[in-house]
PDB file of C-alpha atoms in Angstrom:
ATOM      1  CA  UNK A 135       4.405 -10.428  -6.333  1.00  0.00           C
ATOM      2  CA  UNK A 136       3.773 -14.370  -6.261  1.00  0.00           C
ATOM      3  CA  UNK A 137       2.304 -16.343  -8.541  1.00  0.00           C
ATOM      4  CA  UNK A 138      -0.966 -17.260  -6.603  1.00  0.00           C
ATOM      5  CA  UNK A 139      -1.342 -12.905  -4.987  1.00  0.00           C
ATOM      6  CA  UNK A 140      -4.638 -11.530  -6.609  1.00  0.00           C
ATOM      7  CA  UNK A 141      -4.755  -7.226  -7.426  1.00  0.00           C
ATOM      8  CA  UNK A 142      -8.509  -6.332  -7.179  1.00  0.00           C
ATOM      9  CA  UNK A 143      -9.598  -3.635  -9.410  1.00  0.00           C
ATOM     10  CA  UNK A 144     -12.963  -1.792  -9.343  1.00  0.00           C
ATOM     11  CA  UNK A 145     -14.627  -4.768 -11.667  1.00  0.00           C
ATOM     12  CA  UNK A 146     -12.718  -7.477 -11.533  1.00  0.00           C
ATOM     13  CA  UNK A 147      -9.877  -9.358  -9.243  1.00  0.00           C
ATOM     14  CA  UNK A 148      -7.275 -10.427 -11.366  1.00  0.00           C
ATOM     15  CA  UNK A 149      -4.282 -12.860 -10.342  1.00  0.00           C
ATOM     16  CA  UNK A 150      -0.704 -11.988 -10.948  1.00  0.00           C
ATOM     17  CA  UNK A 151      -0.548 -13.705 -14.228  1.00  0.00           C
ATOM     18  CA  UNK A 152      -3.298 -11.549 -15.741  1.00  0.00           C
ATOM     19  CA  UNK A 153      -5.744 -14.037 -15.429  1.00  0.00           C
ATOM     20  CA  UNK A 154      -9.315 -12.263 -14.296  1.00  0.00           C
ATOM     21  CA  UNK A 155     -11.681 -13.342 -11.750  1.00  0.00           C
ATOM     22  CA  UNK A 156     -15.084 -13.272 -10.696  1.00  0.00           C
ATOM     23  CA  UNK A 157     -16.051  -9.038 -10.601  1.00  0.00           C
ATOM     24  CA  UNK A 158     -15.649  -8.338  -7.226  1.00  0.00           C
ATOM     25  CA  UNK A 159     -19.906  -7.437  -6.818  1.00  0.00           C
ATOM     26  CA  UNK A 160     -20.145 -11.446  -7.230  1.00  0.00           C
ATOM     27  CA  UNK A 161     -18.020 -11.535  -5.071  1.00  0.00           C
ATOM     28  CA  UNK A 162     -19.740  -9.146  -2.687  1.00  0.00           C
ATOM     29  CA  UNK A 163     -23.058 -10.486  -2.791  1.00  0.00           C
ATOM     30  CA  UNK A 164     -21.997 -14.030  -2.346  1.00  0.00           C
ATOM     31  CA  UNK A 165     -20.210 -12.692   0.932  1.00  0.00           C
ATOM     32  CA  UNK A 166     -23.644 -11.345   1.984  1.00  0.00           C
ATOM     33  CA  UNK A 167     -25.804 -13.833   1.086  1.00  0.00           C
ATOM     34  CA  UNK A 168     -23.361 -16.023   3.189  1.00  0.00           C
ATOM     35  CA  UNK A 169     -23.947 -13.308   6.429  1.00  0.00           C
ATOM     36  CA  UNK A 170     -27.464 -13.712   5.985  1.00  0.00           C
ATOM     37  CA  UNK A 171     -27.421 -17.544   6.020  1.00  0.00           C
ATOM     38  CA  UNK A 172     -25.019 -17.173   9.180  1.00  0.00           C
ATOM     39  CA  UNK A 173     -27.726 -15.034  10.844  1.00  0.00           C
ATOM     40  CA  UNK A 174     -30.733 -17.036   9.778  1.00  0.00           C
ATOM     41  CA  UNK A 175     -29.102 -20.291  11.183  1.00  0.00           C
ATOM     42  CA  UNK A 176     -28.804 -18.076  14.640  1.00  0.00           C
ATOM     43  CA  UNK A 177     -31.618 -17.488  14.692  1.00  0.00           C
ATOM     44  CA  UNK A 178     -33.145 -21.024  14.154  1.00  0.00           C
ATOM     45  CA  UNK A 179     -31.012 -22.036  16.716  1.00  0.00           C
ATOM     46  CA  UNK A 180     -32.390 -19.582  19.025  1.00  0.00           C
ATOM     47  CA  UNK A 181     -36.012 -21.014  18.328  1.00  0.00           C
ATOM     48  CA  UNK A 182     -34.809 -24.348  18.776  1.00  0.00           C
ATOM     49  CA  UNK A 183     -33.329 -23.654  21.945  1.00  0.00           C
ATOM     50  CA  UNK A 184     -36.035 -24.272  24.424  1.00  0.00           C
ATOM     51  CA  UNK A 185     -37.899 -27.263  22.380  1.00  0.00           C
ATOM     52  CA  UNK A 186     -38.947 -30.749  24.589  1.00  0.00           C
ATOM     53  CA  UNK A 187     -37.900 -32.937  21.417  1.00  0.00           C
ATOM     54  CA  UNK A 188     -34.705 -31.635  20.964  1.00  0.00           C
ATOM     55  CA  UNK A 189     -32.062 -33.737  22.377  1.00  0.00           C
ATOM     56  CA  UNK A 190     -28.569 -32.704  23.941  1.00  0.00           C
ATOM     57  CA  UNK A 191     -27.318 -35.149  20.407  1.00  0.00           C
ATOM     58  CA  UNK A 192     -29.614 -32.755  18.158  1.00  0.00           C
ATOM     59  CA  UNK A 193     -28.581 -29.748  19.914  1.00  0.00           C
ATOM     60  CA  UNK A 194     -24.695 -31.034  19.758  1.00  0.00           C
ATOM     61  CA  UNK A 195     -24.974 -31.561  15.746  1.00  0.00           C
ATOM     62  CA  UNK A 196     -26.783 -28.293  15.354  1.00  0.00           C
ATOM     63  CA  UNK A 197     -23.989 -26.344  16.758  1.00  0.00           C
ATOM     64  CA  UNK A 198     -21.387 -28.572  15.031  1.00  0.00           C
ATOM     65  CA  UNK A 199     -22.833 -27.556  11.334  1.00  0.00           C
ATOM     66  CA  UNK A 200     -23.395 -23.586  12.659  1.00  0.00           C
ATOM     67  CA  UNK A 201     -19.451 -23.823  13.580  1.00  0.00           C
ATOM     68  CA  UNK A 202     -18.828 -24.662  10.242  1.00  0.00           C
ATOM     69  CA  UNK A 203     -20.454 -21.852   8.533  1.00  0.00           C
ATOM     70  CA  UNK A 204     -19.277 -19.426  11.150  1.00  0.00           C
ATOM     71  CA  UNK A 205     -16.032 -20.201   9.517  1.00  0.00           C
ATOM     72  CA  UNK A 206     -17.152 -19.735   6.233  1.00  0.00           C
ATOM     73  CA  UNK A 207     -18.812 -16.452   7.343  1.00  0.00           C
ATOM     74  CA  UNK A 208     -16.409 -15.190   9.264  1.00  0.00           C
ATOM     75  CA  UNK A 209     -13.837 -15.387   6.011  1.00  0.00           C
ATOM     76  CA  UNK A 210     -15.938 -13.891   3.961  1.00  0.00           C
ATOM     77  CA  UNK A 211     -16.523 -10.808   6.433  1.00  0.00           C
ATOM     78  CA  UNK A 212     -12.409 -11.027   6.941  1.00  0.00           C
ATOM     79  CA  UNK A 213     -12.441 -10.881   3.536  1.00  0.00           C
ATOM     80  CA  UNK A 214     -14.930  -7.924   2.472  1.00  0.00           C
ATOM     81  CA  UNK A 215     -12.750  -5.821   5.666  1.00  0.00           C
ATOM     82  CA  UNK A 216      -9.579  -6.768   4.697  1.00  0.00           C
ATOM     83  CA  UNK A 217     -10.381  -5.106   0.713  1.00  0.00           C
ATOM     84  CA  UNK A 218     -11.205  -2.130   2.088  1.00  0.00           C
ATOM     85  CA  UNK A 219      -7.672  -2.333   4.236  1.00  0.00           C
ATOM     86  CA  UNK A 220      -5.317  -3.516   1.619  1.00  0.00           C
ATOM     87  CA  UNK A 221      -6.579  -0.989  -0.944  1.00  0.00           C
ATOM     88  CA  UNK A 222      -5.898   1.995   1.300  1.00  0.00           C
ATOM     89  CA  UNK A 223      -2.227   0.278   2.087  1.00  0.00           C
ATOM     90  CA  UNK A 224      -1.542  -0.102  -1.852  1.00  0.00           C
ATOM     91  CA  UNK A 225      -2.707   3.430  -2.665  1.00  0.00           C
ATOM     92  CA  UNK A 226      -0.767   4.951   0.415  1.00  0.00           C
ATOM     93  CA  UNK A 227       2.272   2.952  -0.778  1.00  0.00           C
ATOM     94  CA  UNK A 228       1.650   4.436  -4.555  1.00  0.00           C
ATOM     95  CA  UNK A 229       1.867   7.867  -3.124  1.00  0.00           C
ATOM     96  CA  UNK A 230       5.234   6.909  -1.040  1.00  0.00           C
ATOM     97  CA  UNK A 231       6.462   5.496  -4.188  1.00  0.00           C
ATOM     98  CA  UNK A 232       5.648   8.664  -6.216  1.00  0.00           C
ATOM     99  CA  UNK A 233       6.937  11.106  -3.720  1.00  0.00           C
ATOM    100  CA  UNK A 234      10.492   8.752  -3.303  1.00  0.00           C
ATOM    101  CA  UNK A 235      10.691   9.348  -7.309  1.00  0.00           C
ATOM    102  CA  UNK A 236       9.952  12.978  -7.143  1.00  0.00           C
ATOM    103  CA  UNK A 237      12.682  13.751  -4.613  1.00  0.00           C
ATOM    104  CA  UNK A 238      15.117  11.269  -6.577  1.00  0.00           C
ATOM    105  CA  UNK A 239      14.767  13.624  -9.368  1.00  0.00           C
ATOM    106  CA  UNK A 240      15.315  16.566  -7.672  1.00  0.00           C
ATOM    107  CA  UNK A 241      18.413  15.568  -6.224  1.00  0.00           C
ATOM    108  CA  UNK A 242      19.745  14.471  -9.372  1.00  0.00           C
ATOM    109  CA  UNK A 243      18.612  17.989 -10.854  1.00  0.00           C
ATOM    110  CA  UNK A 244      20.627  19.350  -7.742  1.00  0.00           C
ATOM    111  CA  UNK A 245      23.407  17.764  -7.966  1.00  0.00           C
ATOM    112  CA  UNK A 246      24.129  18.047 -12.066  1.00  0.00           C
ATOM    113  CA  UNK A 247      23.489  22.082 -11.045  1.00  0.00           C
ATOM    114  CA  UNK A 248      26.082  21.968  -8.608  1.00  0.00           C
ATOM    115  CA  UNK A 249      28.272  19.974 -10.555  1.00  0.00           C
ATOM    116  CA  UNK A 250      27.592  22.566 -13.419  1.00  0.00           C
ATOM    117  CA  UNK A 251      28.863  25.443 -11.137  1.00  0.00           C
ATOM    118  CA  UNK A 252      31.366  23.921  -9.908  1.00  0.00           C
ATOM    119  CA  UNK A 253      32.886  23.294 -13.651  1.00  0.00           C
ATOM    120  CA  UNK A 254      31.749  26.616 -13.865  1.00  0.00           C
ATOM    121  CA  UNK A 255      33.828  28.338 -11.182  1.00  0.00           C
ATOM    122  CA  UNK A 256      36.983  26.152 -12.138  1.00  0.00           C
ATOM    123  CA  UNK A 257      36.919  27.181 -15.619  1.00  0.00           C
ATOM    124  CA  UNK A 258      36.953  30.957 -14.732  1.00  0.00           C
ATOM    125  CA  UNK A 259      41.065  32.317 -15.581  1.00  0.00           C
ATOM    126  CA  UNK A 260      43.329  33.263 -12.570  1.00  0.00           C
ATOM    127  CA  UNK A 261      43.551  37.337 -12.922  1.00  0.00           C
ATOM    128  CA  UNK A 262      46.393  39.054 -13.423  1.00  0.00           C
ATOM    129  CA  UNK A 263      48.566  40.480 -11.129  1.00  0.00           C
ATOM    130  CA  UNK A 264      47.480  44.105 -11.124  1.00  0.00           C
ATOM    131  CA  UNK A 265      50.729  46.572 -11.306  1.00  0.00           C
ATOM    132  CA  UNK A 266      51.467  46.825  -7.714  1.00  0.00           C
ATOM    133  CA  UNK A 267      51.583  42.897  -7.694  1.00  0.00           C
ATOM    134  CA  UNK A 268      49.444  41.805  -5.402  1.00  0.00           C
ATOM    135  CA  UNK A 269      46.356  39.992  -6.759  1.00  0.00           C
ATOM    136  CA  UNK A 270      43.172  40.303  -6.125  1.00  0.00           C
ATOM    137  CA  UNK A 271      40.766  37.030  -6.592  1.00  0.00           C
ATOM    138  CA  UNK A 272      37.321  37.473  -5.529  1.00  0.00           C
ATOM    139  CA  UNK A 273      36.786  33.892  -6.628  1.00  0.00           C
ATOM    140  CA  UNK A 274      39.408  32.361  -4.629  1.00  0.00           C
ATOM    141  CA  UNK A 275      37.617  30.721  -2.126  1.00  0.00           C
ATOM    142  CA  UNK A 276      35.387  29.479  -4.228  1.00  0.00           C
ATOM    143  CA  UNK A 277      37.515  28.183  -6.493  1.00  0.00           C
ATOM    144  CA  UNK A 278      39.030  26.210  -2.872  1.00  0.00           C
ATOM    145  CA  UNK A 279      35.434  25.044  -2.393  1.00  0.00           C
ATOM    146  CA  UNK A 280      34.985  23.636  -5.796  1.00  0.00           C
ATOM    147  CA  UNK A 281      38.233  21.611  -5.922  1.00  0.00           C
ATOM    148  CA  UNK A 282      37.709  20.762  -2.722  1.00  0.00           C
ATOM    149  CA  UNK A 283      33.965  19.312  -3.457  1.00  0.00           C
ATOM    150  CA  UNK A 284      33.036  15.933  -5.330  1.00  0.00           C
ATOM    151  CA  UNK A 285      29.648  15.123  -6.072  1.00  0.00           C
TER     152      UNK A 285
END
């Protein structure tokens, strides 16, 4: 993580340093007090509209200070969407993370078992030739396998 990326937590956002923030309900309400002063501007502006004594000037300034808090607004709303978003991405990478470490350790469980057996089958004697002398290994081809095999 950078220096300046923020984790948000269910009371507070915190920067990558540790540092906390303002709790995230500020946060919240100041985003919707922000939509509401977006929407009440709209609506004076709609009222406005249609007066005689407003000039194509007033009218022109008007829209030039509601573009400016559209802005504003408009972050904030990317903002209170984009929580929602990055929180399910972060807990859906936790769970990637998680499973990636659980089947780590089960191949590493696999493959000190194999290696075990294969030890296992190499340490076993040869038998003896029986009197007839032929011998008879029923671990031969394993024994083939398991030299054969690295791990």
């Amino acid at each position: 993580m950078s220096a300046d990326s923020t984790t948000t937590t269910n009371s507070t956002t915190t920067n990558a340093g540790g540092k906390a923030g303002a709790p995230w309900g500020v946060l919240l309400a100041i985003a919707l007090v922000l939509i509401g002063v977006y929407v009440w501007g709209v609506f004076a502006l709609f009222q406005t509209a249609d007066d005689k004594g407003t000039t194509e000037l007033i009218w022109g300034r008007y829209t030039f200070l509601l573009a400016g808090l559209e802005a504003i607004v408009f972050t904030a709303v990317g903002w209170l969407f984009g929580r929602e978003v990055n929180r399910k991405q972060a807990k859906q990478a936790e769970q990637a993370t998680e499973q990636a470490q659980k089947k780590a350790e089960e191949a590493a469980d696999a493959k000190a078992k194999g290696e075990g057996l294969r030890r296992a089958i190499l340490s076993q004697p040869q038998p003896e030739a029986n009197p007839r002398g032929m011998t008879v290994d029923p671990l031969a081809a394993l024994r083939e396998q398991a030299r054969a095999t690295t791990f």
